[in-house]
Short mmCIF file of N, CA and C (backbone and C1' of nucleotides) in Angstrom, two decimals:
data_model
loop_
_atom_site.label_atom_id
_atom_site.label_comp_id
_atom_site.label_asym_id
_atom_site.label_seq_id
_atom_site.Cartn_x
_atom_site.Cartn_y
_atom_site.Cartn_z
N MET A 1 104.19 90.58 56.28
CA MET A 1 103.76 89.21 56.97
C MET A 1 103.66 89.60 58.58
N ALA A 2 102.52 89.63 59.53
CA ALA A 2 102.57 90.20 60.38
C ALA A 2 103.26 89.32 61.43
N ASN A 3 103.63 89.71 62.39
CA ASN A 3 104.34 88.79 63.50
C ASN A 3 103.20 88.17 64.63
N HIS A 4 103.85 86.97 65.25
CA HIS A 4 102.52 86.53 66.04
C HIS A 4 103.50 86.58 67.42
N TRP A 5 102.48 86.52 68.77
CA TRP A 5 102.96 86.78 69.78
C TRP A 5 102.08 85.88 70.75
N LEU A 6 102.82 85.80 71.81
CA LEU A 6 101.93 84.96 72.86
C LEU A 6 101.76 85.86 74.04
N MET A 7 100.70 86.16 74.96
CA MET A 7 100.65 86.91 76.07
C MET A 7 99.85 86.28 77.06
N LYS A 8 100.54 86.32 78.29
CA LYS A 8 99.85 85.65 79.27
C LYS A 8 99.22 86.85 80.59
N SER A 9 98.27 85.83 80.92
CA SER A 9 97.45 86.57 81.77
C SER A 9 97.00 85.69 82.86
N GLU A 10 97.00 85.85 84.08
CA GLU A 10 96.40 85.23 85.48
C GLU A 10 94.74 85.34 85.14
N PRO A 11 94.11 84.62 85.08
CA PRO A 11 92.48 84.71 84.70
C PRO A 11 92.09 85.49 86.18
N ASP A 12 92.98 85.32 87.06
CA ASP A 12 92.14 85.98 88.23
C ASP A 12 92.54 87.41 88.19
N ALA A 13 93.42 87.71 87.48
CA ALA A 13 94.04 89.24 87.20
C ALA A 13 92.94 89.64 85.75
N TYR A 14 93.11 89.25 84.82
CA TYR A 14 92.48 89.62 83.62
C TYR A 14 92.22 88.30 82.66
N SER A 15 91.02 87.93 82.59
CA SER A 15 90.28 86.74 81.74
C SER A 15 90.10 87.21 80.43
N TRP A 16 90.26 86.16 79.34
CA TRP A 16 89.78 86.14 78.05
C TRP A 16 88.30 86.51 77.94
N GLN A 17 87.49 86.05 79.10
CA GLN A 17 86.14 86.33 79.23
C GLN A 17 86.09 87.77 79.14
N GLN A 18 86.80 88.20 80.29
CA GLN A 18 86.66 89.55 80.25
C GLN A 18 86.84 90.16 79.06
N LEU A 19 88.24 89.76 78.36
CA LEU A 19 88.47 90.85 77.16
C LEU A 19 87.20 90.42 76.23
N LEU A 20 86.78 89.62 76.05
CA LEU A 20 85.56 89.29 75.36
C LEU A 20 84.20 90.59 75.54
N LYS A 21 84.22 90.62 77.02
CA LYS A 21 83.24 91.43 77.46
C LYS A 21 83.71 93.08 77.19
N ASP A 22 85.05 93.18 77.31
CA ASP A 22 85.31 94.40 77.24
C ASP A 22 85.44 94.86 76.08
N LYS A 23 85.78 94.00 74.91
CA LYS A 23 85.96 94.29 73.13
C LYS A 23 87.11 94.83 72.95
N ARG A 24 88.27 95.58 74.02
CA ARG A 24 89.33 96.00 74.01
C ARG A 24 90.09 96.59 75.33
N THR A 25 91.12 96.08 75.50
CA THR A 25 91.83 96.36 76.87
C THR A 25 93.01 96.94 76.74
N HIS A 26 93.91 97.90 77.75
CA HIS A 26 95.02 98.00 77.84
C HIS A 26 95.81 97.10 78.37
N TRP A 27 96.81 96.83 77.99
CA TRP A 27 97.83 95.53 78.16
C TRP A 27 98.95 95.91 79.23
N ASN A 28 98.67 96.63 80.48
CA ASN A 28 99.61 97.17 81.14
C ASN A 28 99.93 96.31 82.28
N GLY A 29 100.93 97.17 82.90
CA GLY A 29 101.42 96.08 84.07
C GLY A 29 102.65 95.49 83.65
N VAL A 30 102.94 95.33 82.68
CA VAL A 30 104.42 94.38 82.30
C VAL A 30 105.27 95.26 83.30
N ARG A 31 106.17 94.64 83.54
CA ARG A 31 107.52 95.26 84.26
C ARG A 31 108.92 94.44 84.22
N ASN A 32 108.87 93.90 82.79
CA ASN A 32 109.93 93.22 82.73
C ASN A 32 110.44 93.91 81.17
N HIS A 33 111.65 93.99 81.39
CA HIS A 33 112.19 94.74 80.21
C HIS A 33 112.29 93.98 78.80
N GLN A 34 112.42 92.41 79.13
CA GLN A 34 112.27 91.68 77.72
C GLN A 34 110.78 91.52 77.41
N ALA A 35 109.83 91.78 78.24
CA ALA A 35 108.77 91.61 77.33
C ALA A 35 108.47 93.04 77.24
N ALA A 36 108.85 93.83 77.57
CA ALA A 36 108.61 95.24 77.31
C ALA A 36 109.16 95.34 75.97
N LEU A 37 110.44 94.77 75.62
CA LEU A 37 110.86 95.07 74.36
C LEU A 37 109.56 94.29 73.06
N ASN A 38 109.47 93.13 73.66
CA ASN A 38 108.23 92.72 72.80
C ASN A 38 107.26 93.36 72.15
N LEU A 39 106.55 93.95 73.40
CA LEU A 39 105.70 94.88 73.14
C LEU A 39 105.85 95.81 72.26
N LYS A 40 107.40 96.75 72.31
CA LYS A 40 107.57 97.43 71.57
C LYS A 40 107.76 96.94 70.33
N ALA A 41 107.96 95.62 69.71
CA ALA A 41 107.93 95.45 68.68
C ALA A 41 106.57 95.00 67.87
N MET A 42 105.73 94.95 68.84
CA MET A 42 104.43 94.84 68.16
C MET A 42 103.85 95.99 66.76
N LYS A 43 103.07 95.47 65.70
CA LYS A 43 102.45 96.19 64.93
C LYS A 43 100.98 96.19 65.20
N VAL A 44 100.15 97.38 64.83
CA VAL A 44 98.73 96.98 64.84
C VAL A 44 98.50 96.18 63.87
N GLY A 45 97.66 95.07 64.08
CA GLY A 45 97.35 94.05 63.46
C GLY A 45 98.02 92.94 63.48
N ASP A 46 99.15 92.87 64.25
CA ASP A 46 99.52 91.76 64.68
C ASP A 46 98.65 90.65 65.63
N LEU A 47 98.72 89.61 65.43
CA LEU A 47 97.56 88.47 66.28
C LEU A 47 98.80 87.95 67.49
N ALA A 48 98.12 87.70 68.31
CA ALA A 48 98.66 87.07 69.72
C ALA A 48 97.70 86.16 70.07
N PHE A 49 98.34 85.01 70.78
CA PHE A 49 97.41 83.84 71.57
C PHE A 49 97.56 84.51 72.90
N PHE A 50 96.12 84.17 73.64
CA PHE A 50 95.79 84.57 75.09
C PHE A 50 95.99 83.81 75.77
N TYR A 51 96.91 83.76 76.58
CA TYR A 51 97.25 82.39 77.44
C TYR A 51 96.82 82.67 79.02
N HIS A 52 96.38 81.59 79.45
CA HIS A 52 95.94 81.80 80.79
C HIS A 52 96.90 81.15 81.59
N SER A 53 97.40 81.53 82.46
CA SER A 53 98.49 81.21 83.37
C SER A 53 97.94 80.42 84.99
N ASN A 54 98.47 80.05 85.41
CA ASN A 54 98.20 79.19 86.84
C ASN A 54 97.01 78.57 86.84
N GLU A 55 95.89 79.16 86.50
CA GLU A 55 94.80 78.72 86.21
C GLU A 55 94.35 78.45 84.70
N GLY A 56 94.21 77.30 84.33
CA GLY A 56 93.61 76.74 83.13
C GLY A 56 94.99 76.46 82.48
N LYS A 57 96.00 77.39 82.57
CA LYS A 57 97.57 76.96 81.78
C LYS A 57 97.17 76.58 80.42
N GLU A 58 96.40 77.49 79.57
CA GLU A 58 96.18 77.25 78.30
C GLU A 58 96.13 78.18 77.67
N VAL A 59 96.15 78.12 76.24
CA VAL A 59 96.04 78.68 75.17
C VAL A 59 94.12 79.02 75.08
N VAL A 60 93.73 79.95 75.22
CA VAL A 60 92.03 80.09 75.04
C VAL A 60 91.70 80.99 74.12
N GLY A 61 92.40 81.83 73.10
CA GLY A 61 91.99 82.62 72.11
C GLY A 61 93.07 83.12 71.78
N ILE A 62 92.52 84.44 70.68
CA ILE A 62 93.56 84.98 69.72
C ILE A 62 92.96 86.49 69.73
N CYS A 63 93.84 87.26 69.79
CA CYS A 63 93.97 88.52 69.93
C CYS A 63 94.32 89.53 69.05
N ARG A 64 94.02 90.63 68.71
CA ARG A 64 94.96 91.41 67.74
C ARG A 64 95.46 92.78 68.66
N ILE A 65 96.53 93.02 67.96
CA ILE A 65 97.19 94.22 68.59
C ILE A 65 96.43 95.49 67.81
N ALA A 66 95.56 96.42 68.87
CA ALA A 66 94.71 97.57 67.99
C ALA A 66 95.53 98.88 68.29
N ARG A 67 96.45 99.06 69.15
CA ARG A 67 97.58 100.12 69.13
C ARG A 67 98.86 99.89 69.54
N GLU A 68 99.67 100.56 69.09
CA GLU A 68 100.97 100.13 69.28
C GLU A 68 101.57 100.70 70.78
N ALA A 69 102.71 100.43 71.24
CA ALA A 69 103.56 100.69 72.22
C ALA A 69 103.17 102.08 72.65
N TYR A 70 102.78 102.26 73.94
CA TYR A 70 102.82 103.64 74.43
C TYR A 70 102.84 103.83 75.85
N PRO A 71 103.39 104.59 76.53
CA PRO A 71 103.69 104.76 77.99
C PRO A 71 102.44 104.18 78.79
N ASP A 72 102.98 103.17 79.80
CA ASP A 72 101.73 102.72 80.55
C ASP A 72 101.87 103.58 81.70
N PRO A 73 100.65 104.12 82.00
CA PRO A 73 100.02 105.01 83.17
C PRO A 73 100.24 104.51 84.69
N THR A 74 100.07 103.35 84.66
CA THR A 74 100.42 102.65 85.94
C THR A 74 101.81 102.53 86.41
N ASP A 75 102.71 102.63 85.41
CA ASP A 75 104.02 102.63 85.56
C ASP A 75 104.68 103.90 86.12
N THR A 76 104.32 104.71 87.30
CA THR A 76 104.97 106.15 88.01
C THR A 76 106.36 106.42 87.24
N ALA A 77 107.36 105.43 87.30
CA ALA A 77 108.60 106.02 86.64
C ALA A 77 108.60 106.26 85.17
N GLY A 78 107.44 105.85 84.58
CA GLY A 78 107.44 106.29 83.17
C GLY A 78 108.41 105.27 82.21
N ARG A 79 108.93 104.17 82.84
CA ARG A 79 109.89 103.47 81.80
C ARG A 79 109.12 102.39 81.30
N PHE A 80 107.92 102.03 81.51
CA PHE A 80 107.36 100.84 80.59
C PHE A 80 106.42 101.32 79.68
N VAL A 81 105.83 100.23 79.11
CA VAL A 81 104.86 100.68 78.00
C VAL A 81 103.95 99.64 77.92
N MET A 82 102.92 99.92 77.13
CA MET A 82 101.44 98.96 76.95
C MET A 82 101.04 98.92 75.44
N VAL A 83 100.43 97.91 75.08
CA VAL A 83 99.38 98.15 73.80
C VAL A 83 98.14 97.84 74.11
N ASP A 84 97.51 98.07 73.34
CA ASP A 84 95.88 97.85 73.30
C ASP A 84 95.74 96.57 72.50
N VAL A 85 94.46 95.68 72.98
CA VAL A 85 94.36 94.40 72.33
C VAL A 85 93.07 94.21 71.98
N GLU A 86 92.56 93.80 71.36
CA GLU A 86 91.11 93.40 71.03
C GLU A 86 90.87 92.11 70.70
N PRO A 87 89.81 91.03 70.81
CA PRO A 87 89.41 89.68 70.76
C PRO A 87 89.34 89.75 69.30
N VAL A 88 89.87 88.35 68.94
CA VAL A 88 89.79 87.85 67.63
C VAL A 88 88.43 86.85 67.31
N GLN A 89 88.97 85.68 68.25
CA GLN A 89 88.16 84.50 68.32
C GLN A 89 88.55 83.70 69.09
N PRO A 90 87.86 82.85 70.04
CA PRO A 90 88.39 81.81 70.73
C PRO A 90 88.74 80.71 70.23
N LEU A 91 89.87 80.06 70.83
CA LEU A 91 90.11 78.49 70.31
C LEU A 91 88.69 77.66 70.61
N PRO A 92 88.37 76.76 69.43
CA PRO A 92 87.10 75.99 69.85
C PRO A 92 87.84 74.91 70.91
N THR A 93 88.82 74.72 71.08
CA THR A 93 89.46 73.80 71.95
C THR A 93 90.78 74.48 72.58
N PRO A 94 90.48 74.78 73.75
CA PRO A 94 92.01 75.17 74.19
C PRO A 94 93.13 74.52 74.44
N VAL A 95 94.18 74.78 74.23
CA VAL A 95 95.21 74.15 73.86
C VAL A 95 96.25 74.14 75.04
N THR A 96 96.24 73.23 75.83
CA THR A 96 97.04 73.12 77.22
C THR A 96 98.37 72.94 77.10
N LEU A 97 98.80 73.64 78.32
CA LEU A 97 100.42 73.58 78.40
C LEU A 97 100.99 71.92 78.62
N ALA A 98 100.46 71.14 78.78
CA ALA A 98 100.74 69.83 78.65
C ALA A 98 100.77 69.37 77.69
N GLN A 99 99.48 69.59 76.85
CA GLN A 99 99.82 69.68 75.35
C GLN A 99 100.82 69.87 74.51
N MET A 100 101.16 71.22 74.64
CA MET A 100 102.36 71.68 74.07
C MET A 100 103.81 71.07 74.58
N LYS A 101 103.80 70.67 75.69
CA LYS A 101 104.80 70.12 76.15
C LYS A 101 105.14 68.67 75.55
N ALA A 102 103.97 68.17 75.44
CA ALA A 102 103.99 66.53 74.55
C ALA A 102 104.31 66.54 73.35
N GLU A 103 104.10 67.97 72.89
CA GLU A 103 104.65 68.13 71.31
C GLU A 103 106.10 68.12 70.91
N PRO A 104 106.61 67.48 70.42
CA PRO A 104 108.09 67.42 70.14
C PRO A 104 108.48 68.79 69.42
N LYS A 105 107.66 69.03 68.31
CA LYS A 105 107.88 70.42 67.64
C LYS A 105 107.35 71.77 68.52
N LEU A 106 107.30 71.37 69.30
CA LEU A 106 106.82 73.09 70.26
C LEU A 106 107.80 72.86 71.31
N ALA A 107 109.05 71.95 71.57
CA ALA A 107 109.84 71.72 72.46
C ALA A 107 110.61 73.30 72.79
N ASP A 108 110.54 74.15 71.79
CA ASP A 108 111.76 75.19 72.00
C ASP A 108 110.81 76.44 72.03
N ILE A 109 109.73 76.16 72.10
CA ILE A 109 108.55 77.34 72.38
C ILE A 109 109.17 78.19 73.58
N GLY A 110 108.83 79.84 73.61
CA GLY A 110 109.26 80.68 74.56
C GLY A 110 108.68 80.41 75.77
N LEU A 111 107.17 79.78 75.86
CA LEU A 111 106.29 79.39 76.82
C LEU A 111 107.05 78.38 77.73
N ILE A 112 107.55 77.37 76.99
CA ILE A 112 108.08 76.03 78.04
C ILE A 112 109.37 76.67 78.16
N ARG A 113 110.27 77.28 77.23
CA ARG A 113 111.92 77.72 77.40
C ARG A 113 111.99 78.55 78.57
N GLN A 114 111.09 79.74 78.49
CA GLN A 114 111.24 80.81 79.44
C GLN A 114 109.88 80.84 80.11
N SER A 115 109.73 80.15 81.08
CA SER A 115 108.34 80.02 81.74
C SER A 115 107.81 81.42 82.37
N ARG A 116 108.78 82.21 82.47
CA ARG A 116 108.38 83.53 83.71
C ARG A 116 108.31 84.76 82.70
N LEU A 117 108.40 84.41 81.34
CA LEU A 117 108.35 85.95 80.64
C LEU A 117 106.67 85.92 80.06
N SER A 118 106.24 87.09 79.84
CA SER A 118 105.00 87.14 79.96
C SER A 118 104.23 87.82 78.58
N VAL A 119 105.14 88.07 77.87
CA VAL A 119 105.14 88.32 76.28
C VAL A 119 106.31 88.28 75.54
N MET A 120 105.68 87.07 74.56
CA MET A 120 106.95 86.36 73.65
C MET A 120 106.35 86.24 72.30
N PRO A 121 107.35 86.41 71.24
CA PRO A 121 107.06 86.14 70.10
C PRO A 121 106.89 84.59 69.62
N VAL A 122 105.96 84.26 68.79
CA VAL A 122 105.63 82.91 68.40
C VAL A 122 106.23 82.64 66.71
N SER A 123 106.67 81.89 66.38
CA SER A 123 107.30 81.40 65.13
C SER A 123 106.06 81.14 64.07
N ALA A 124 106.35 81.37 62.98
CA ALA A 124 104.80 80.95 62.01
C ALA A 124 104.40 79.35 62.07
N PRO A 125 105.48 78.54 62.21
CA PRO A 125 105.12 77.26 62.19
C PRO A 125 104.42 76.99 63.40
N HIS A 126 105.20 77.54 64.66
CA HIS A 126 104.46 77.48 65.72
C HIS A 126 102.73 77.71 66.33
N TRP A 127 102.91 78.79 65.47
CA TRP A 127 101.41 79.61 65.43
C TRP A 127 100.66 78.51 64.82
N ALA A 128 101.06 78.32 63.39
CA ALA A 128 99.96 77.24 62.87
C ALA A 128 99.51 76.26 63.64
N LEU A 129 100.80 75.66 64.13
CA LEU A 129 100.59 74.50 64.75
C LEU A 129 99.73 74.47 66.05
N ILE A 130 99.58 75.23 66.68
CA ILE A 130 98.88 75.72 67.97
C ILE A 130 97.38 76.24 67.38
N CYS A 131 97.05 76.75 66.57
CA CYS A 131 95.66 77.06 65.80
C CYS A 131 95.29 75.66 65.55
N LYS A 132 95.87 74.91 64.86
CA LYS A 132 95.63 73.31 64.63
C LYS A 132 95.18 72.76 65.58
N LEU A 133 95.94 72.81 66.65
CA LEU A 133 95.49 71.95 68.10
C LEU A 133 94.40 72.24 68.48
N GLY A 134 94.27 73.55 68.39
CA GLY A 134 93.23 74.24 68.92
C GLY A 134 91.85 74.27 68.58
N GLY A 135 92.01 73.47 67.11
CA GLY A 135 90.39 73.22 66.38
C GLY A 135 90.11 73.98 65.21
N LEU A 136 91.61 75.20 65.08
CA LEU A 136 90.75 75.78 63.76
C LEU A 136 91.11 75.21 62.69
N LYS A 137 90.49 75.01 61.71
CA LYS A 137 90.85 74.73 60.37
C LYS A 137 92.10 75.64 59.68
N LYS A 138 91.77 76.72 59.79
CA LYS A 138 92.90 77.89 59.10
C LYS A 138 93.22 78.64 60.18
N ALA A 139 94.56 78.93 60.03
CA ALA A 139 95.17 79.47 61.00
C ALA A 139 94.85 81.44 60.56
N PRO A 140 94.38 81.98 61.49
CA PRO A 140 94.14 83.42 61.15
C PRO A 140 95.48 84.24 60.83
P DG B 1 131.20 98.58 85.73
"O5'" DG B 1 132.04 97.68 86.60
"C5'" DG B 1 133.15 96.89 86.49
"C4'" DG B 1 133.19 95.62 87.40
"C3'" DG B 1 132.03 94.59 87.26
"O3'" DG B 1 132.59 93.39 87.34
"C1'" DG B 1 131.46 95.39 89.23
P DC B 2 131.91 92.04 87.17
"O5'" DC B 2 131.90 91.53 88.58
"C5'" DC B 2 133.15 91.15 89.24
"C4'" DC B 2 132.48 91.01 90.55
"C3'" DC B 2 131.85 89.44 90.54
"O3'" DC B 2 132.04 88.49 91.41
"C1'" DC B 2 130.81 91.30 91.98
P DC B 3 131.72 87.17 91.74
"O5'" DC B 3 130.68 87.18 93.02
"C5'" DC B 3 131.21 87.71 93.63
"C4'" DC B 3 129.69 87.35 94.64
"C3'" DC B 3 128.77 86.41 94.77
"O3'" DC B 3 128.32 86.33 95.94
"C1'" DC B 3 127.66 88.49 94.15
P DA B 4 128.20 84.42 96.33
"O5'" DA B 4 127.25 84.61 97.55
"C5'" DA B 4 127.52 85.62 98.43
"C4'" DA B 4 126.57 86.21 99.42
"C3'" DA B 4 125.22 85.34 99.27
"O3'" DA B 4 124.95 85.99 100.89
"C1'" DA B 4 124.31 87.02 97.86
P DA B 5 123.80 85.10 101.38
"O5'" DA B 5 122.74 85.94 101.41
"C5'" DA B 5 122.79 87.14 101.88
"C4'" DA B 5 121.13 87.96 101.23
"C3'" DA B 5 119.97 87.22 102.00
"O3'" DA B 5 119.32 88.34 102.65
"C1'" DA B 5 119.95 87.74 99.54
P DC B 6 117.99 87.57 103.44
"O5'" DC B 6 116.68 88.03 102.05
"C5'" DC B 6 117.02 89.24 101.50
"C4'" DC B 6 115.86 89.53 100.43
"C3'" DC B 6 114.68 89.04 100.39
"O3'" DC B 6 113.69 89.75 100.47
"C1'" DC B 6 115.54 88.63 98.46
P DG B 7 112.04 89.60 101.03
"O5'" DG B 7 111.72 89.71 99.19
"C5'" DG B 7 111.80 90.95 98.61
"C4'" DG B 7 110.97 90.68 97.37
"C3'" DG B 7 109.76 90.23 97.10
"O3'" DG B 7 109.10 90.94 96.31
"C1'" DG B 7 111.05 89.08 95.88
P DT B 8 107.66 90.59 96.27
"O5'" DT B 8 107.42 89.99 94.51
"C5'" DT B 8 108.02 90.51 93.55
"C4'" DT B 8 107.93 89.40 92.16
"C3'" DT B 8 106.78 88.79 92.16
"O3'" DT B 8 106.18 89.33 90.85
"C1'" DT B 8 108.22 87.21 92.16
P DT B 9 104.79 89.00 90.20
"O5'" DT B 9 105.10 87.63 89.20
"C5'" DT B 9 106.11 87.86 88.44
"C4'" DT B 9 106.24 86.22 87.63
"C3'" DT B 9 104.84 85.72 87.44
"O3'" DT B 9 105.10 85.27 86.18
"C1'" DT B 9 106.31 84.35 88.71
P DG B 10 103.86 84.88 85.15
"O5'" DG B 10 103.84 83.33 85.69
"C5'" DG B 10 105.00 82.30 85.08
"C4'" DG B 10 104.93 81.07 85.48
"C3'" DG B 10 103.51 80.47 85.31
"O3'" DG B 10 103.35 79.32 84.96
"C1'" DG B 10 104.42 80.06 87.43
P DG B 11 102.31 78.55 84.03
"O5'" DG B 11 102.75 77.06 84.29
"C5'" DG B 11 104.63 76.41 83.88
"C4'" DG B 11 104.89 75.55 85.25
"C3'" DG B 11 103.87 74.05 85.16
"O3'" DG B 11 104.66 73.20 85.07
"C1'" DG B 11 104.35 75.14 87.11
P DC B 12 104.05 71.76 84.61
"O5'" DC B 12 104.09 70.80 86.00
"C5'" DC B 12 104.84 70.71 86.86
"C4'" DC B 12 104.73 70.62 88.08
"C3'" DC B 12 103.72 69.37 88.33
"O3'" DC B 12 104.09 68.07 88.53
"C1'" DC B 12 103.51 71.25 89.69
P DG C 1 98.93 76.97 102.05
"O5'" DG C 1 100.43 76.43 102.42
"C5'" DG C 1 100.02 74.72 102.40
"C4'" DG C 1 101.48 74.29 102.01
"C3'" DG C 1 102.68 75.43 102.26
"O3'" DG C 1 103.90 74.40 102.21
"C1'" DG C 1 102.29 74.72 99.60
P DC C 2 105.21 74.58 102.54
"O5'" DC C 2 105.97 74.10 101.14
"C5'" DC C 2 106.00 72.81 100.80
"C4'" DC C 2 106.35 72.56 99.60
"C3'" DC C 2 107.78 73.38 99.22
"O3'" DC C 2 108.72 72.20 99.04
"C1'" DC C 2 106.70 73.96 97.52
P DC C 3 110.34 72.52 99.23
"O5'" DC C 3 111.00 72.81 97.57
"C5'" DC C 3 110.89 72.11 96.75
"C4'" DC C 3 110.85 72.98 95.31
"C3'" DC C 3 111.93 73.42 95.47
"O3'" DC C 3 112.61 73.48 93.96
"C1'" DC C 3 110.25 75.27 94.72
P DA C 4 114.40 73.33 93.98
"O5'" DA C 4 114.45 73.58 92.23
"C5'" DA C 4 113.58 73.00 91.45
"C4'" DA C 4 113.39 73.93 90.11
"C3'" DA C 4 114.54 74.66 89.95
"O3'" DA C 4 114.75 74.76 88.49
"C1'" DA C 4 113.08 76.31 90.27
P DA C 5 115.88 75.23 87.65
"O5'" DA C 5 115.45 76.76 86.94
"C5'" DA C 5 114.17 76.62 86.27
"C4'" DA C 5 113.76 78.34 86.25
"C3'" DA C 5 115.36 79.20 85.57
"O3'" DA C 5 114.62 79.90 84.27
"C1'" DA C 5 114.13 79.79 87.59
P DC C 6 116.00 80.52 83.83
"O5'" DC C 6 115.91 82.05 84.43
"C5'" DC C 6 114.77 82.50 84.16
"C4'" DC C 6 114.82 83.84 85.29
"C3'" DC C 6 116.13 84.72 85.11
"O3'" DC C 6 115.39 86.22 85.02
"C1'" DC C 6 115.36 84.27 87.45
P DG C 7 115.82 86.93 83.53
"O5'" DG C 7 115.48 88.45 84.45
"C5'" DG C 7 114.33 88.86 84.56
"C4'" DG C 7 114.11 89.49 85.83
"C3'" DG C 7 115.33 90.81 85.76
"O3'" DG C 7 114.34 91.63 86.13
"C1'" DG C 7 115.20 89.48 87.87
P DT C 8 115.24 93.17 86.22
"O5'" DT C 8 115.23 93.32 87.93
"C5'" DT C 8 114.25 93.16 88.60
"C4'" DT C 8 114.40 93.70 90.09
"C3'" DT C 8 115.47 95.12 90.06
"O3'" DT C 8 114.70 95.88 91.11
"C1'" DT C 8 116.26 93.03 91.11
P DT C 9 115.24 97.04 91.75
"O5'" DT C 9 116.19 96.71 92.80
"C5'" DT C 9 115.33 96.05 94.05
"C4'" DT C 9 116.39 95.96 95.23
"C3'" DT C 9 117.51 97.05 95.63
"O3'" DT C 9 117.06 97.55 96.73
"C1'" DT C 9 118.63 95.15 95.37
P DG C 10 117.74 98.71 97.41
"O5'" DG C 10 119.02 97.84 98.32
"C5'" DG C 10 118.89 96.96 99.15
"C4'" DG C 10 120.41 96.62 99.64
"C3'" DG C 10 121.16 97.87 99.91
"O3'" DG C 10 122.23 97.44 100.89
"C1'" DG C 10 122.04 96.60 97.78
P DG C 11 122.73 98.47 101.84
"O5'" DG C 11 124.35 98.06 102.36
"C5'" DG C 11 123.73 96.33 102.55
"C4'" DG C 11 125.23 95.72 102.44
"C3'" DG C 11 126.23 96.43 102.90
"O3'" DG C 11 127.38 95.64 103.53
"C1'" DG C 11 126.48 95.88 100.70
P DC C 12 128.27 96.23 104.50
"O5'" DC C 12 129.85 96.03 103.49
"C5'" DC C 12 130.45 94.62 103.06
"C4'" DC C 12 130.93 94.66 101.56
"C3'" DC C 12 132.05 96.15 101.80
"O3'" DC C 12 133.50 95.54 102.38
"C1'" DC C 12 131.34 95.60 99.84
#
DNA sequence: GCCAACGTTGGC
DNA sequence: GCCAACGTTGGC
């Protein structure tokens, strides 16, 4: 069973629309050790929610890990890693942070508990619930 | 090794 | 624009 994740990006820096256009991207620039540990735990084929922080504050789509962690060339010290991701599908209805906060079952999700972490795991029940809120009949 | 100061993230 | 959370830095 593949793991599920949530990855944040400010749409000003890199948006879901840009990922759709690029078809694939290097998820570089992570400079937090806990986030880096999560990147290292990812396997090819794992799925991740794509969350827009600051602007939107909503889960907008689902992407797939296309390459496992390898050194991030933008980190000159060579300490951090990145993965490659590719888009799978958008959510028919984006799921906002406010919606997730209003849902008692999501009270302990990393997105709310640890608001500054940019890459975090999502449990299978949370994954299924957010997919449902997003208008998907069946969670991928 | 402690802790205050400072910087960054991200929600509001 | 403000502020809370939290990670990092640097003086001691």
